[in-house]
Backbone atoms as SQL, in Angstrom:
CREATE TABLE atoms (id INTEGER PRIMARY KEY, chain TEXT, resi INTEGER, resn TEXT, atom TEXT, x REAL, y REAL, z REAL);
INSERT INTO atoms VALUES
  (1, 'A', 1, 'UNK', 'N', 40.645, 23.903, 7.106),
  (2, 'A', 1, 'UNK', 'CA', 39.498, 23.826, 6.236),
  (3, 'A', 1, 'UNK', 'C', 39.734, 22.782, 5.150),
  (4, 'A', 2, 'UNK', 'N', 40.931, 22.715, 4.634),
  (5, 'A', 2, 'UNK', 'CA', 41.262, 21.732, 3.616),
  (6, 'A', 2, 'UNK', 'C', 41.164, 20.318, 4.191),
  (7, 'A', 3, 'UNK', 'N', 41.608, 20.127, 5.437),
  (8, 'A', 3, 'UNK', 'CA', 41.509, 18.807, 6.062),
  (9, 'A', 3, 'UNK', 'C', 40.049, 18.392, 6.258),
  (10, 'A', 4, 'UNK', 'N', 39.221, 19.349, 6.590),
  (11, 'A', 4, 'UNK', 'CA', 37.794, 19.053, 6.751),
  (12, 'A', 4, 'UNK', 'C', 37.175, 18.616, 5.415),
  (13, 'A', 5, 'UNK', 'N', 37.564, 19.277, 4.332),
  (14, 'A', 5, 'UNK', 'CA', 37.063, 18.912, 3.004),
  (15, 'A', 5, 'UNK', 'C', 37.544, 17.518, 2.619),
  (16, 'A', 6, 'UNK', 'N', 38.764, 17.183, 2.990),
  (17, 'A', 6, 'UNK', 'CA', 39.295, 15.852, 2.695),
  (18, 'A', 6, 'UNK', 'C', 38.542, 14.795, 3.498),
  (19, 'A', 7, 'UNK', 'N', 38.235, 15.123, 4.756),
  (20, 'A', 7, 'UNK', 'CA', 37.458, 14.182, 5.578),
  (21, 'A', 7, 'UNK', 'C', 36.075, 13.934, 4.979),
  (22, 'A', 8, 'UNK', 'N', 35.459, 14.983, 4.449),
  (23, 'A', 8, 'UNK', 'CA', 34.139, 14.824, 3.845),
  (24, 'A', 8, 'UNK', 'C', 34.195, 14.030, 2.547),
  (25, 'A', 9, 'UNK', 'N', 35.333, 14.090, 1.865),
  (26, 'A', 9, 'UNK', 'CA', 35.468, 13.391, 0.592),
  (27, 'A', 9, 'UNK', 'C', 35.732, 11.905, 0.765),
  (28, 'A', 10, 'UNK', 'N', 36.108, 11.480, 1.969),
  (29, 'A', 10, 'UNK', 'CA', 36.397, 10.064, 2.206),
  (30, 'A', 10, 'UNK', 'C', 35.105, 9.245, 2.116),
  (31, 'A', 11, 'UNK', 'N', 35.160, 8.108, 1.460),
  (32, 'A', 11, 'UNK', 'CA', 33.943, 7.280, 1.373),
  (33, 'A', 11, 'UNK', 'C', 33.587, 6.712, 2.744),
  (34, 'A', 12, 'UNK', 'N', 32.318, 6.642, 2.998),
  (35, 'A', 12, 'UNK', 'CA', 31.847, 6.063, 4.253),
  (36, 'A', 12, 'UNK', 'C', 31.200, 4.723, 3.953),
  (37, 'A', 13, 'UNK', 'N', 31.157, 3.892, 4.955),
  (38, 'A', 13, 'UNK', 'CA', 30.548, 2.581, 4.743),
  (39, 'A', 13, 'UNK', 'C', 29.031, 2.723, 4.823),
  (40, 'A', 14, 'UNK', 'N', 28.321, 2.126, 3.895),
  (41, 'A', 14, 'UNK', 'CA', 26.858, 2.214, 3.925),
  (42, 'A', 14, 'UNK', 'C', 26.308, 1.371, 5.074),
  (43, 'A', 15, 'UNK', 'N', 25.117, 1.660, 5.532),
  (44, 'A', 15, 'UNK', 'CA', 24.544, 0.853, 6.607),
  (45, 'A', 15, 'UNK', 'C', 24.336, -0.586, 6.144),
  (46, 'A', 16, 'UNK', 'N', 24.458, -1.514, 7.082),
  (47, 'A', 16, 'UNK', 'CA', 24.328, -2.931, 6.732),
  (48, 'A', 16, 'UNK', 'C', 22.916, -3.256, 6.256),
  (49, 'A', 17, 'UNK', 'N', 21.918, -2.682, 6.887),
  (50, 'A', 17, 'UNK', 'CA', 20.534, -2.903, 6.467),
  (51, 'A', 17, 'UNK', 'C', 19.826, -1.565, 6.384),
  (52, 'A', 18, 'UNK', 'N', 18.853, -1.492, 5.520),
  (53, 'A', 18, 'UNK', 'CA', 18.059, -0.283, 5.373),
  (54, 'A', 18, 'UNK', 'C', 16.823, -0.422, 6.247),
  (55, 'A', 19, 'UNK', 'N', 16.562, 0.558, 7.073),
  (56, 'A', 19, 'UNK', 'CA', 15.421, 0.513, 7.972),
  (57, 'A', 19, 'UNK', 'C', 14.192, 1.065, 7.259),
  (58, 'A', 20, 'UNK', 'N', 13.263, 0.184, 6.926),
  (59, 'A', 20, 'UNK', 'CA', 12.032, 0.583, 6.249),
  (60, 'A', 20, 'UNK', 'C', 10.819, 0.364, 7.132),
  (61, 'A', 21, 'UNK', 'N', 11.018, 0.343, 8.433),
  (62, 'A', 21, 'UNK', 'CA', 9.919, 0.086, 9.359),
  (63, 'A', 21, 'UNK', 'C', 8.822, 1.136, 9.225),
  (64, 'A', 22, 'UNK', 'N', 9.180, 2.381, 9.113),
  (65, 'A', 22, 'UNK', 'CA', 8.179, 3.436, 9.028),
  (66, 'A', 22, 'UNK', 'C', 7.629, 3.651, 7.634),
  (67, 'A', 23, 'UNK', 'N', 8.233, 3.025, 6.627),
  (68, 'A', 23, 'UNK', 'CA', 7.811, 3.246, 5.254),
  (69, 'A', 23, 'UNK', 'C', 6.393, 2.760, 5.008),
  (70, 'A', 24, 'UNK', 'N', 6.064, 1.570, 5.473),
  (71, 'A', 24, 'UNK', 'CA', 4.723, 1.036, 5.255),
  (72, 'A', 24, 'UNK', 'C', 3.674, 1.893, 5.945),
  (73, 'A', 25, 'UNK', 'N', 3.969, 2.335, 7.160),
  (74, 'A', 25, 'UNK', 'CA', 3.022, 3.196, 7.869),
  (75, 'A', 25, 'UNK', 'C', 2.850, 4.535, 7.159),
  (76, 'A', 26, 'UNK', 'N', 3.945, 5.079, 6.642),
  (77, 'A', 26, 'UNK', 'CA', 3.865, 6.337, 5.909),
  (78, 'A', 26, 'UNK', 'C', 3.019, 6.180, 4.648),
  (79, 'A', 27, 'UNK', 'N', 3.261, 5.105, 3.904),
  (80, 'A', 27, 'UNK', 'CA', 2.497, 4.895, 2.679),
  (81, 'A', 27, 'UNK', 'C', 1.020, 4.668, 2.970),
  (82, 'A', 28, 'UNK', 'N', 0.729, 3.920, 4.043),
  (83, 'A', 28, 'UNK', 'CA', -0.674, 3.722, 4.410),
  (84, 'A', 28, 'UNK', 'C', -1.337, 5.039, 4.774),
  (85, 'A', 29, 'UNK', 'N', -0.646, 5.855, 5.552),
  (86, 'A', 29, 'UNK', 'CA', -1.250, 7.125, 5.965),
  (87, 'A', 29, 'UNK', 'C', -1.353, 8.104, 4.799),
  (88, 'A', 30, 'UNK', 'N', -0.492, 7.965, 3.805),
  (89, 'A', 30, 'UNK', 'CA', -0.528, 8.853, 2.643),
  (90, 'A', 30, 'UNK', 'C', -1.626, 8.443, 1.662),
  (91, 'A', 31, 'UNK', 'N', -1.720, 7.145, 1.369),
  (92, 'A', 31, 'UNK', 'CA', -2.656, 6.685, 0.356),
  (93, 'A', 31, 'UNK', 'C', -4.045, 6.381, 0.892),
  (94, 'A', 32, 'UNK', 'N', -4.215, 6.272, 2.200),
  (95, 'A', 32, 'UNK', 'CA', -5.525, 5.935, 2.760),
  (96, 'A', 32, 'UNK', 'C', -6.590, 6.969, 2.400),
  (97, 'A', 33, 'UNK', 'N', -6.377, 8.254, 2.637),
  (98, 'A', 33, 'UNK', 'CA', -7.416, 9.218, 2.257),
  (99, 'A', 33, 'UNK', 'C', -7.649, 9.272, 0.752),
  (100, 'A', 34, 'UNK', 'N', -6.586, 9.160, -0.019),
  (101, 'A', 34, 'UNK', 'CA', -6.717, 9.169, -1.475),
  (102, 'A', 34, 'UNK', 'C', -7.543, 7.985, -1.953),
  (103, 'A', 35, 'UNK', 'N', -7.277, 6.814, -1.404),
  (104, 'A', 35, 'UNK', 'CA', -8.026, 5.608, -1.750),
  (105, 'A', 35, 'UNK', 'C', -9.502, 5.771, -1.400),
  (106, 'A', 36, 'UNK', 'N', -9.788, 6.294, -0.215),
  (107, 'A', 36, 'UNK', 'CA', -11.176, 6.460, 0.206),
  (108, 'A', 36, 'UNK', 'C', -11.919, 7.470, -0.657),
  (109, 'A', 37, 'UNK', 'N', -11.261, 8.535, -1.060),
  (110, 'A', 37, 'UNK', 'CA', -11.905, 9.525, -1.923),
  (111, 'A', 37, 'UNK', 'C', -12.219, 8.926, -3.282),
  (112, 'A', 38, 'UNK', 'N', -11.289, 8.201, -3.858),
  (113, 'A', 38, 'UNK', 'CA', -11.509, 7.598, -5.176),
  (114, 'A', 38, 'UNK', 'C', -12.641, 6.574, -5.108),
  (115, 'A', 39, 'UNK', 'N', -12.634, 5.737, -4.074),
  (116, 'A', 39, 'UNK', 'CA', -13.698, 4.746, -3.921),
  (117, 'A', 39, 'UNK', 'C', -15.050, 5.434, -3.764),
  (118, 'A', 40, 'UNK', 'N', -15.103, 6.493, -2.992),
  (119, 'A', 40, 'UNK', 'CA', -16.359, 7.200, -2.768),
  (120, 'A', 40, 'UNK', 'C', -16.893, 7.822, -4.055),
  (121, 'A', 41, 'UNK', 'N', -16.034, 8.462, -4.817),
  (122, 'A', 41, 'UNK', 'CA', -16.465, 9.113, -6.053),
  (123, 'A', 41, 'UNK', 'C', -16.973, 8.083, -7.055),
  (124, 'A', 42, 'UNK', 'N', -16.230, 7.005, -7.233),
  (125, 'A', 42, 'UNK', 'CA', -16.644, 5.980, -8.194),
  (126, 'A', 42, 'UNK', 'C', -17.934, 5.302, -7.736),
  (127, 'A', 43, 'UNK', 'N', -18.062, 5.029, -6.435),
  (128, 'A', 43, 'UNK', 'CA', -19.283, 4.415, -5.922),
  (129, 'A', 43, 'UNK', 'C', -20.486, 5.324, -6.136),
  (130, 'A', 44, 'UNK', 'N', -20.329, 6.609, -5.882),
  (131, 'A', 44, 'UNK', 'CA', -21.425, 7.548, -6.125),
  (132, 'A', 44, 'UNK', 'C', -21.791, 7.617, -7.599),
  (133, 'A', 45, 'UNK', 'N', -20.789, 7.551, -8.468),
  (134, 'A', 45, 'UNK', 'CA', -21.066, 7.547, -9.909),
  (135, 'A', 45, 'UNK', 'C', -21.923, 6.344, -10.294),
  (136, 'A', 46, 'UNK', 'N', -21.557, 5.163, -9.799),
  (137, 'A', 46, 'UNK', 'CA', -22.334, 3.968, -10.125),
  (138, 'A', 46, 'UNK', 'C', -23.732, 4.037, -9.535),
  (139, 'A', 47, 'UNK', 'N', -23.883, 4.615, -8.359),
  (140, 'A', 47, 'UNK', 'CA', -25.213, 4.728, -7.763),
  (141, 'A', 47, 'UNK', 'C', -26.091, 5.710, -8.534),
  (142, 'A', 48, 'UNK', 'N', -25.537, 6.845, -8.928),
  (143, 'A', 48, 'UNK', 'CA', -26.324, 7.839, -9.645),
  (144, 'A', 48, 'UNK', 'C', -26.690, 7.385, -11.048),
  (145, 'A', 49, 'UNK', 'N', -25.874, 6.554, -11.667),
  (146, 'A', 49, 'UNK', 'CA', -26.216, 6.037, -13.000),
  (147, 'A', 49, 'UNK', 'C', -27.026, 4.757, -12.913),
  (148, 'A', 50, 'UNK', 'N', -27.344, 4.346, -11.693),
  (149, 'A', 50, 'UNK', 'CA', -28.193, 3.173, -11.415),
  (150, 'A', 50, 'UNK', 'C', -27.622, 1.886, -12.008),
  (151, 'A', 51, 'UNK', 'N', -26.332, 1.750, -11.939),
  (152, 'A', 51, 'UNK', 'CA', -25.677, 0.514, -12.354),
  (153, 'A', 51, 'UNK', 'C', -25.355, -0.284, -11.094),
  (154, 'A', 52, 'UNK', 'N', -26.363, -0.945, -10.584),
  (155, 'A', 52, 'UNK', 'CA', -26.244, -1.632, -9.297),
  (156, 'A', 52, 'UNK', 'C', -25.273, -2.804, -9.392),
  (157, 'A', 53, 'UNK', 'N', -25.279, -3.532, -10.495),
  (158, 'A', 53, 'UNK', 'CA', -24.380, -4.679, -10.639),
  (159, 'A', 53, 'UNK', 'C', -22.920, -4.226, -10.623),
  (160, 'A', 54, 'UNK', 'N', -22.604, -3.205, -11.382),
  (161, 'A', 54, 'UNK', 'CA', -21.236, -2.689, -11.387),
  (162, 'A', 54, 'UNK', 'C', -20.872, -2.083, -10.037),
  (163, 'A', 55, 'UNK', 'N', -21.848, -1.464, -9.374),
  (164, 'A', 55, 'UNK', 'CA', -21.606, -0.916, -8.045),
  (165, 'A', 55, 'UNK', 'C', -21.207, -2.017, -7.075),
  (166, 'A', 56, 'UNK', 'N', -21.932, -3.121, -7.083),
  (167, 'A', 56, 'UNK', 'CA', -21.612, -4.228, -6.179),
  (168, 'A', 56, 'UNK', 'C', -20.248, -4.837, -6.512),
  (169, 'A', 57, 'UNK', 'N', -19.957, -5.000, -7.797),
  (170, 'A', 57, 'UNK', 'CA', -18.649, -5.530, -8.187),
  (171, 'A', 57, 'UNK', 'C', -17.530, -4.590, -7.724),
  (172, 'A', 58, 'UNK', 'N', -17.747, -3.303, -7.895),
  (173, 'A', 58, 'UNK', 'CA', -16.739, -2.324, -7.488),
  (174, 'A', 58, 'UNK', 'C', -16.546, -2.328, -5.983),
  (175, 'A', 59, 'UNK', 'N', -17.638, -2.405, -5.221),
  (176, 'A', 59, 'UNK', 'CA', -17.527, -2.403, -3.763),
  (177, 'A', 59, 'UNK', 'C', -16.764, -3.632, -3.286),
  (178, 'A', 60, 'UNK', 'N', -17.059, -4.804, -3.856),
  (179, 'A', 60, 'UNK', 'CA', -16.337, -6.013, -3.458),
  (180, 'A', 60, 'UNK', 'C', -14.849, -5.895, -3.786),
  (181, 'A', 61, 'UNK', 'N', -14.530, -5.364, -4.952),
  (182, 'A', 61, 'UNK', 'CA', -13.132, -5.166, -5.329),
  (183, 'A', 61, 'UNK', 'C', -12.458, -4.136, -4.413),
  (184, 'A', 62, 'UNK', 'N', -13.169, -3.066, -4.078),
  (185, 'A', 62, 'UNK', 'CA', -12.612, -2.044, -3.189),
  (186, 'A', 62, 'UNK', 'C', -12.364, -2.609, -1.793),
  (187, 'A', 63, 'UNK', 'N', -13.252, -3.461, -1.313),
  (188, 'A', 63, 'UNK', 'CA', -13.049, -4.085, -0.002),
  (189, 'A', 63, 'UNK', 'C', -11.812, -4.972, -0.027),
  (190, 'A', 64, 'UNK', 'N', -11.663, -5.766, -1.091),
  (191, 'A', 64, 'UNK', 'CA', -10.494, -6.646, -1.201),
  (192, 'A', 64, 'UNK', 'C', -9.196, -5.828, -1.246),
  (193, 'A', 65, 'UNK', 'N', -9.172, -4.761, -2.022),
  (194, 'A', 65, 'UNK', 'CA', -7.988, -3.924, -2.102),
  (195, 'A', 65, 'UNK', 'C', -7.745, -3.222, -0.774),
  (196, 'A', 66, 'UNK', 'N', -8.800, -2.780, -0.119),
  (197, 'A', 66, 'UNK', 'CA', -8.669, -2.139, 1.185),
  (198, 'A', 66, 'UNK', 'C', -8.079, -3.067, 2.225),
  (199, 'A', 67, 'UNK', 'N', -8.479, -4.324, 2.199),
  (200, 'A', 67, 'UNK', 'CA', -7.916, -5.294, 3.148),
  (201, 'A', 67, 'UNK', 'C', -6.429, -5.474, 2.896),
  (202, 'A', 68, 'UNK', 'N', -6.038, -5.558, 1.638),
  (203, 'A', 68, 'UNK', 'CA', -4.623, -5.717, 1.309),
  (204, 'A', 68, 'UNK', 'C', -3.831, -4.489, 1.759),
  (205, 'A', 69, 'UNK', 'N', -4.395, -3.287, 1.586),
  (206, 'A', 69, 'UNK', 'CA', -3.705, -2.061, 1.979),
  (207, 'A', 69, 'UNK', 'C', -3.625, -1.884, 3.485),
  (208, 'A', 70, 'UNK', 'N', -4.722, -2.137, 4.186),
  (209, 'A', 70, 'UNK', 'CA', -4.822, -1.707, 5.574),
  (210, 'A', 70, 'UNK', 'C', -4.471, -2.760, 6.609),
  (211, 'A', 71, 'UNK', 'N', -4.518, -4.036, 6.269),
  (212, 'A', 71, 'UNK', 'CA', -4.202, -5.075, 7.248),
  (213, 'A', 71, 'UNK', 'C', -2.697, -5.326, 7.206),
  (214, 'A', 72, 'UNK', 'N', -2.006, -5.111, 8.330),
  (215, 'A', 72, 'UNK', 'CA', -0.552, -5.311, 8.324),
  (216, 'A', 72, 'UNK', 'C', -0.179, -6.774, 8.090),
  (217, 'A', 73, 'UNK', 'N', 0.841, -7.008, 7.323),
  (218, 'A', 73, 'UNK', 'CA', 1.421, -8.330, 7.057),
  (219, 'A', 73, 'UNK', 'C', 0.459, -9.298, 6.387),
  (220, 'A', 74, 'UNK', 'N', -0.596, -8.827, 5.737),
  (221, 'A', 74, 'UNK', 'CA', -1.563, -9.740, 5.127),
  (222, 'A', 74, 'UNK', 'C', -0.934, -10.520, 3.972),
  (223, 'A', 75, 'UNK', 'N', -0.057, -9.895, 3.224),
  (224, 'A', 75, 'UNK', 'CA', 0.564, -10.578, 2.087),
  (225, 'A', 75, 'UNK', 'C', 1.498, -11.666, 2.587),
  (226, 'A', 76, 'UNK', 'N', 2.282, -11.366, 3.619),
  (227, 'A', 76, 'UNK', 'CA', 3.205, -12.358, 4.169),
  (228, 'A', 76, 'UNK', 'C', 2.440, -13.537, 4.770),
  (229, 'A', 77, 'UNK', 'N', 1.392, -13.260, 5.514),
  (230, 'A', 77, 'UNK', 'CA', 0.595, -14.324, 6.135),
  (231, 'A', 77, 'UNK', 'C', -0.063, -15.190, 5.063),
  (232, 'A', 78, 'UNK', 'N', -0.608, -14.558, 4.043),
  (233, 'A', 78, 'UNK', 'CA', -1.257, -15.309, 2.961),
  (234, 'A', 78, 'UNK', 'C', -0.234, -16.157, 2.206),
  (235, 'A', 79, 'UNK', 'N', 0.934, -15.613, 1.926),
  (236, 'A', 79, 'UNK', 'CA', 1.971, -16.367, 1.220),
  (237, 'A', 79, 'UNK', 'C', 2.421, -17.572, 2.039),
  (238, 'A', 80, 'UNK', 'N', 2.583, -17.388, 3.351),
  (239, 'A', 80, 'UNK', 'CA', 2.972, -18.525, 4.212),
  (240, 'A', 80, 'UNK', 'C', 1.875, -19.580, 4.252),
  (241, 'A', 81, 'UNK', 'N', 0.616, -19.157, 4.276),
  (242, 'A', 81, 'UNK', 'CA', -0.495, -20.110, 4.297),
  (243, 'A', 81, 'UNK', 'C', -0.559, -20.911, 3.001),
  (244, 'A', 82, 'UNK', 'N', -0.374, -20.237, 1.877),
  (245, 'A', 82, 'UNK', 'CA', -0.390, -20.922, 0.580),
  (246, 'A', 82, 'UNK', 'C', 0.794, -21.882, 0.484),
  (247, 'A', 83, 'UNK', 'N', 1.969, -21.443, 0.914),
  (248, 'A', 83, 'UNK', 'CA', 3.153, -22.301, 0.880),
  (249, 'A', 83, 'UNK', 'C', 2.957, -23.508, 1.799),
  (250, 'A', 84, 'UNK', 'N', 2.367, -23.299, 2.961),
  (251, 'A', 84, 'UNK', 'CA', 2.101, -24.427, 3.868),
  (252, 'A', 84, 'UNK', 'C', 1.098, -25.395, 3.279),
  (253, 'A', 85, 'UNK', 'N', 0.082, -24.867, 2.578),
  (254, 'A', 85, 'UNK', 'CA', -0.920, -25.743, 1.970),
  (255, 'A', 85, 'UNK', 'C', -0.320, -26.541, 0.825),
  (256, 'A', 86, 'UNK', 'N', 0.666, -25.983, 0.151),
  (257, 'A', 86, 'UNK', 'CA', 1.327, -26.696, -0.940),
  (258, 'A', 86, 'UNK', 'C', 2.443, -27.613, -0.466),
  (259, 'A', 87, 'UNK', 'N', 2.739, -27.556, 0.831),
  (260, 'A', 87, 'UNK', 'CA', 3.772, -28.416, 1.391),
  (261, 'A', 87, 'UNK', 'C', 5.174, -27.871, 1.219),
  (262, 'A', 88, 'UNK', 'N', 5.300, -26.586, 0.978),
  (263, 'A', 88, 'UNK', 'CA', 6.612, -25.953, 0.815),
  (264, 'A', 88, 'UNK', 'C', 7.028, -25.423, 2.178),
  (265, 'A', 89, 'UNK', 'N', 8.213, -25.827, 2.625),
  (266, 'A', 89, 'UNK', 'CA', 8.677, -25.344, 3.938),
  (267, 'A', 89, 'UNK', 'C', 9.226, -23.944, 3.777),
  (268, 'A', 90, 'UNK', 'N', 9.020, -23.112, 4.807),
  (269, 'A', 90, 'UNK', 'CA', 9.434, -21.711, 4.749),
  (270, 'A', 90, 'UNK', 'C', 10.807, -21.470, 5.311),
  (271, 'A', 91, 'UNK', 'N', 11.815, -22.174, 4.889),
  (272, 'A', 91, 'UNK', 'CA', 13.213, -22.005, 5.209),
  (273, 'A', 91, 'UNK', 'C', 13.571, -21.326, 6.391);
């Protein structure tokens, strides 16, 4: 039993890379319903108070945020496109 405790006390080498492949999918599946509920409530508030201009601004902003959340690799693709347009090579 003492040898087993000593074996457990020995430091182990950490993994070379951290696998975060499922993290993005988990976060999308966790925040997607929350995002949709918040957007729906705020949109209904603007409609009931008859603030059509603010409603349209909010919907456009919600669509933009939704695209960033739900489209995979959109940030990476956009960053590469901007870097290519500026003439910066992507190493």
